[in-house]
XYZ file of C-alpha atoms in Angstrom:
370
model
C -2.848 -68.672 27.191
C -4.667 -65.774 25.552
C -6.398 -62.580 26.629
C -7.617 -60.399 23.786
C -5.143 -62.093 21.487
C -2.125 -61.593 23.763
C -0.305 -64.364 25.638
C -0.315 -64.323 29.435
C 0.387 -66.497 32.424
C -1.611 -66.119 35.637
C 1.525 -65.149 37.611
C 5.047 -64.128 36.683
C 8.140 -62.546 38.226
C 8.450 -58.922 37.172
C 11.330 -58.058 34.879
C 12.813 -55.903 37.649
C 13.406 -59.149 39.605
C 12.040 -57.521 42.743
C 8.309 -58.290 42.610
C 5.613 -60.594 41.267
C 2.752 -59.787 38.884
C -0.603 -61.571 39.142
C -3.848 -61.398 37.238
C -6.368 -60.338 39.881
C -9.014 -63.041 39.526
C -11.513 -61.256 41.780
C -11.991 -58.651 39.037
C -12.723 -61.090 36.219
C -14.578 -61.289 33.900
C -15.595 -57.635 34.073
C -12.136 -56.120 34.391
C -8.675 -57.416 33.467
C -6.266 -56.091 36.088
C -2.642 -56.959 36.824
C -1.429 -56.400 40.388
C 2.229 -55.974 41.270
C 3.221 -57.442 44.650
C 6.577 -56.800 46.281
C 6.342 -58.507 49.687
C 5.734 -62.066 50.769
C 2.906 -60.893 53.045
C 1.251 -59.216 50.057
C 1.325 -62.485 48.155
C -0.028 -64.365 51.189
C -2.920 -61.886 51.319
C -3.564 -62.428 47.614
C -3.773 -66.186 48.267
C -6.124 -65.801 51.233
C -8.379 -63.264 49.486
C -8.465 -65.383 46.302
C -6.991 -62.701 44.082
C -5.195 -65.806 42.895
C -6.543 -69.308 43.494
C -6.438 -72.834 42.200
C -4.290 -75.457 43.894
C -1.394 -75.502 41.386
C -1.223 -71.701 41.161
C -1.344 -71.384 44.948
C 1.698 -73.658 45.007
C 3.520 -71.510 42.453
C 2.553 -68.343 44.329
C 3.806 -69.846 47.582
C 7.138 -70.602 45.925
C 7.534 -67.023 44.696
C 6.434 -65.727 48.093
C 9.459 -67.546 49.525
C 11.629 -65.745 46.969
C 10.202 -62.386 48.054
C 10.832 -63.370 51.680
C 14.471 -64.122 50.820
C 14.901 -60.628 49.433
C 13.188 -59.079 52.433
C 15.330 -61.141 54.795
C 18.419 -59.286 53.604
C 17.227 -56.202 55.479
C 16.422 -58.115 58.672
C 18.633 -58.232 61.756
C 18.151 -61.999 61.801
C 17.641 -63.356 58.255
C 17.260 -66.945 59.475
C 14.423 -66.114 61.894
C 12.751 -63.890 59.299
C 12.797 -66.680 56.712
C 11.495 -69.280 59.172
C 8.531 -67.062 60.090
C 7.828 -66.375 56.420
C 7.942 -70.112 55.697
C 5.274 -70.795 58.333
C 3.115 -67.845 57.218
C 3.164 -68.873 53.570
C 2.776 -72.624 54.079
C -0.396 -72.152 56.154
C -2.058 -69.468 53.998
C -4.801 -71.925 52.937
C -5.320 -75.398 54.417
C -6.785 -77.743 51.794
C -4.546 -77.545 48.725
C -1.432 -79.660 49.268
C 0.432 -77.935 46.409
C 1.166 -74.989 48.687
C 3.081 -76.973 51.297
C 4.777 -79.026 48.563
C 6.107 -76.001 46.682
C 7.012 -73.873 49.693
C 8.904 -76.750 51.315
C 10.743 -77.406 48.047
C 11.968 -73.808 47.836
C 12.740 -73.640 51.561
C 14.946 -76.747 51.387
C 16.776 -75.308 48.383
C 17.418 -72.043 50.201
C 18.642 -73.757 53.362
C 21.256 -75.717 51.422
C 23.330 -72.543 51.710
C 24.182 -70.803 54.993
C 25.217 -67.700 53.046
C 22.012 -65.689 53.250
C 23.257 -63.282 50.569
C 22.867 -66.180 48.126
C 19.266 -66.914 49.094
C 17.395 -64.620 46.680
C 19.200 -65.905 43.585
C 18.910 -69.540 44.659
C 15.221 -69.089 45.438
C 14.384 -67.361 42.151
C 16.047 -70.086 40.112
C 14.237 -72.780 42.116
C 10.893 -70.964 41.641
C 11.387 -70.609 37.895
C 12.427 -74.249 37.561
C 9.419 -75.438 39.586
C 7.021 -73.269 37.569
C 8.350 -74.535 34.239
C 8.149 -78.124 35.479
C 4.517 -77.603 36.487
C 3.618 -76.058 33.126
C 5.360 -78.946 31.389
C 3.246 -81.325 33.459
C 0.052 -79.509 32.457
C 0.967 -79.964 28.793
C 1.536 -83.679 29.409
C -1.828 -83.867 31.213
C -3.398 -82.248 28.159
C -1.864 -84.838 25.844
C -2.964 -87.726 28.078
C -6.510 -86.411 28.335
C -6.635 -85.781 24.590
C -6.435 -89.538 24.031
C -9.710 -89.996 25.933
C -11.423 -87.257 23.939
C -10.170 -88.734 20.664
C -11.643 -92.113 21.618
C -15.005 -90.464 22.263
C -14.707 -88.565 18.965
C -14.222 -91.829 17.054
C -17.392 -93.253 18.575
C -19.413 -90.093 17.893
C -18.260 -89.905 14.252
C -18.021 -86.133 13.970
C -20.763 -85.215 16.420
C -20.057 -82.640 19.108
C -18.240 -83.928 22.195
C -19.861 -82.614 25.377
C -17.591 -82.228 28.405
C -18.771 -81.071 31.826
C -16.392 -79.380 34.254
C -16.812 -77.937 37.738
C -15.136 -74.821 39.165
C -12.042 -73.478 37.398
C -9.142 -75.841 36.801
C -7.901 -73.810 33.867
C -4.844 -71.699 33.164
C -5.956 -69.115 35.718
C -5.851 -71.826 38.395
C -2.487 -73.192 37.315
C -0.459 -70.459 35.655
C -0.826 -71.845 32.130
C -2.860 -74.510 30.258
C -4.650 -75.811 33.349
C -5.388 -79.340 34.466
C -9.027 -80.138 33.614
C -8.946 -77.692 30.701
C -5.610 -78.849 29.244
C -7.183 -81.794 27.350
C -9.955 -79.471 26.180
C -7.454 -76.968 24.809
C -5.518 -79.747 23.083
C -8.697 -81.154 21.527
C -9.623 -77.686 20.299
C -6.151 -77.280 18.771
C -6.662 -80.612 16.983
C -9.906 -79.359 15.474
C -12.199 -81.713 17.390
C -15.783 -80.445 17.858
C -15.791 -79.629 21.585
C -18.552 -78.138 23.718
C -18.091 -77.508 27.445
C -20.830 -77.432 30.064
C -19.520 -74.951 32.633
C -20.931 -75.261 36.161
C -21.418 -71.742 37.543
C -19.789 -72.950 40.804
C -21.469 -71.220 43.698
C -20.750 -69.406 45.868
C -17.813 -67.603 44.189
C -18.853 -68.473 40.619
C -15.400 -69.547 39.445
C -16.998 -71.438 36.561
C -19.185 -68.617 35.311
C -16.568 -65.940 35.894
C -13.263 -67.681 35.162
C -13.680 -70.903 33.163
C -16.197 -69.306 30.808
C -13.903 -66.289 30.382
C -10.973 -68.555 29.505
C -12.980 -70.571 26.982
C -14.370 -67.391 25.427
C -10.865 -66.022 24.926
C -9.739 -69.322 23.380
C -12.753 -69.481 21.055
C -14.122 -72.743 22.488
C -17.865 -73.449 22.506
C -19.347 -73.437 26.026
C -22.573 -73.002 27.979
C -22.771 -71.845 31.608
C -25.227 -73.897 33.659
C -26.528 -73.778 37.220
C -24.608 -76.138 39.474
C -27.537 -78.521 39.890
C -28.121 -78.973 36.143
C -25.386 -81.518 35.483
C -27.287 -84.563 36.711
C -30.215 -83.877 34.376
C -27.875 -83.364 31.413
C -26.267 -86.728 32.142
C -29.657 -88.426 32.319
C -30.504 -86.959 28.925
C -27.260 -88.223 27.358
C -25.871 -84.739 26.864
C -22.576 -85.314 28.707
C -19.876 -87.541 27.238
C -17.371 -87.112 30.062
C -16.671 -85.104 33.193
C -13.230 -83.622 33.863
C -12.416 -81.772 37.080
C -9.238 -80.705 38.826
C -8.389 -81.219 42.490
C -6.912 -79.433 45.479
C -5.632 -82.587 47.140
C -5.648 -86.281 46.275
C -4.943 -88.832 49.004
C -2.726 -91.842 48.380
C -5.782 -94.062 47.937
C -7.214 -91.797 45.221
C -9.831 -89.903 47.248
C -10.225 -86.427 45.736
C -10.771 -83.094 47.466
C -12.057 -80.481 45.050
C -14.449 -77.546 44.968
C -17.648 -78.283 46.874
C -20.199 -79.865 44.537
C -17.685 -82.157 42.841
C -18.881 -85.154 44.856
C -22.438 -84.664 43.585
C -21.188 -84.591 39.980
C -19.297 -87.824 40.586
C -22.414 -89.502 41.982
C -24.492 -88.393 38.999
C -21.799 -89.536 36.586
C -21.590 -92.949 38.287
C -25.353 -93.415 38.125
C -25.453 -92.540 34.432
C -22.314 -94.402 33.302
C -20.546 -91.178 32.382
C -16.753 -91.342 32.799
C -15.499 -89.069 35.583
C -11.851 -88.018 35.357
C -9.687 -85.950 37.679
C -6.756 -84.101 36.080
C -3.833 -83.432 38.435
C -0.078 -82.937 38.510
C 1.880 -85.003 41.033
C 2.206 -81.914 43.272
C -1.510 -82.296 44.078
C -1.098 -85.797 45.540
C -0.607 -86.018 49.297
C 1.616 -89.088 49.476
C 1.615 -88.993 53.284
C -2.171 -89.182 53.597
C -3.510 -92.727 53.278
C -7.128 -91.773 52.569
C -9.080 -88.586 52.083
C -12.658 -89.045 53.332
C -12.863 -87.592 56.862
C -9.114 -86.881 56.788
C -8.456 -84.063 54.313
C -8.994 -80.718 56.102
C -11.876 -78.845 54.498
C -11.590 -75.072 54.528
C -14.614 -73.174 55.850
C -14.702 -69.707 54.343
C -16.592 -66.596 55.387
C -20.391 -66.618 55.290
C -20.498 -63.486 53.142
C -19.501 -65.540 50.107
C -22.860 -67.326 50.425
C -25.029 -64.373 51.461
C -23.620 -61.851 48.979
C -22.936 -61.794 45.264
C -21.219 -59.321 42.989
C -21.846 -58.312 39.418
C -21.702 -55.381 37.052
C -24.350 -52.636 37.114
C -25.676 -50.316 34.390
C -22.780 -47.933 34.993
C -20.195 -50.664 34.316
C -19.241 -50.767 37.997
C -18.808 -53.956 40.011
C -21.312 -53.955 42.881
C -21.846 -56.390 45.753
C -25.404 -57.061 46.895
C -27.016 -59.249 49.565
C -29.172 -62.119 48.316
C -30.766 -62.835 51.695
C -31.798 -60.711 54.686
C -29.135 -59.872 57.285
C -28.925 -62.385 60.108
C -29.773 -65.496 58.109
C -27.321 -68.240 59.123
C -25.178 -69.779 56.403
C -22.292 -72.214 56.140
C -19.562 -72.135 53.519
C -17.569 -75.334 53.031
C -15.122 -74.597 50.217
C -14.466 -78.239 49.237
C -15.856 -81.753 49.401
C -14.283 -85.186 48.977
C -15.075 -87.658 46.216
C -14.244 -91.276 47.138
C -11.849 -92.979 44.751
C -14.445 -95.594 43.762
C -16.298 -92.935 41.755
C -13.202 -91.779 39.842
C -12.765 -93.381 36.410
C -9.131 -92.342 36.311
C -6.548 -89.740 37.245
C -5.091 -87.819 34.302
C -1.495 -87.078 35.291
C 1.802 -86.052 33.711
C 2.641 -89.784 33.685
C -0.501 -90.795 31.863
C -3.952 -91.954 32.928
C -3.814 -94.038 36.079
C -6.234 -95.785 38.394
C -7.296 -93.882 41.516
C -5.865 -96.384 43.981
C -2.998 -96.593 46.463
C -1.428 -99.489 44.547
C -1.355 -97.595 41.250
C -0.362 -94.210 42.677
C 2.443 -95.773 44.710
C 3.688 -97.649 41.657
C 3.597 -94.737 39.209
C 4.906 -92.119 41.638
C 7.206 -94.357 43.669
C 9.862 -91.630 43.904
C 7.496 -89.492 45.993
C 5.898 -92.062 48.297
C 8.676 -91.864 50.889
C 9.635 -88.295 50.013
C-alpha cells in the first residue's frame, strides 16, 4: 500500500537476508519510522510492545522470527535446543491471536523436516516468504469477495455515498498488505465507488484514529474519525450501510474475538438491521476450538494504556500524559467476543460464508483435522 506515494508493506525481510524491517506502528501517525530487527527476541519484543500488531501481521512476524532464530541457532552449542526455546518464546508472545501459533508452527514443522541444521535458515526463509505471499493473496481475495457486498449496496443507493463503519485497525498495517476489513474498501475505491468510512477511534490505544485513518488518508479515501460510542447512534440515524471488522481469532462455530468494543458494534448493528461482516483469512480460524464465548483467552494488557494517552505537542514532539490521577484503578481487556448469531457473514479467501461450524467445516475441510 502507499505512504506519501511510495509502496510499502508493514514488514519485510531486509535485502541483506540477515534481518527484518518493520514499520513502527507506535510512532504513527506523527512519525513514519522503519526499525531494523536482527534477533528473534527483538521481534518478539516488537510483538509484545505493539510496534507491530494485528493478528495476521503478528503471524507473519512470528514466522520471520523463526527464521531469525534459525540463523542465530547456527552460533549455538546446541542448535536444536536453541530453536525449541525460540519456538516456545515466539509462539506465546501474545495469547489471543491464533495466527501466531498457526504461522510459527508451520515454519517450525518445515524446519524440522531436515536434521541438517545448516539448512534451516534457507528453508525457513523460503517458508516465510511463501506464507507471506499466500496471506497477501488471501487478503486480495477477501477484498474481491467483500467488494461484491459493497457493489450490491451501491446498486440500491443509486450513486449515493456508501457508509461503512469499522472498528480498530484491520488494514494493511495489521496484515502486511491490503488488510482484511479494509481490503473490500480499497477495492471499492479502486472501482470508483463513492465510499465513506466511519473510523472508530478505538480506545485505549487509538488504532482507528492513529492507524486506520492514516491508511485511508494515504489512499485518498473519504473518512471521519468518531468516538467509539458513536456508532450506535449513527446506525439509528441510517448513516451506516454496513459494518466490517477483522478478527484475532474465530472459533469453529463462528464466534469472533476482536478488539474490545466489537461486540457492542455487533449488538447495535443487529438492533438496527445493519449487516455486520467479519473479514478473515483462514489462518485466523481456530479449527480446534469448538466455540469462542468463555473459551477464547482474552489478553489483559497494562493499566497504563487506559490511564495514559500520547499525542503531539506544539514542538512536534510525541508526549505521554495521564488522563486520570495516579492510583485510580483501571482494567484493560484487549479483546471481546462476538457470538456468531450476530455475524451476518465471514468474508474469507474462499468467499462469503455463514458463521457456523457446519459451514466453516465444509468450506475449510482441509484444516478441520489439521
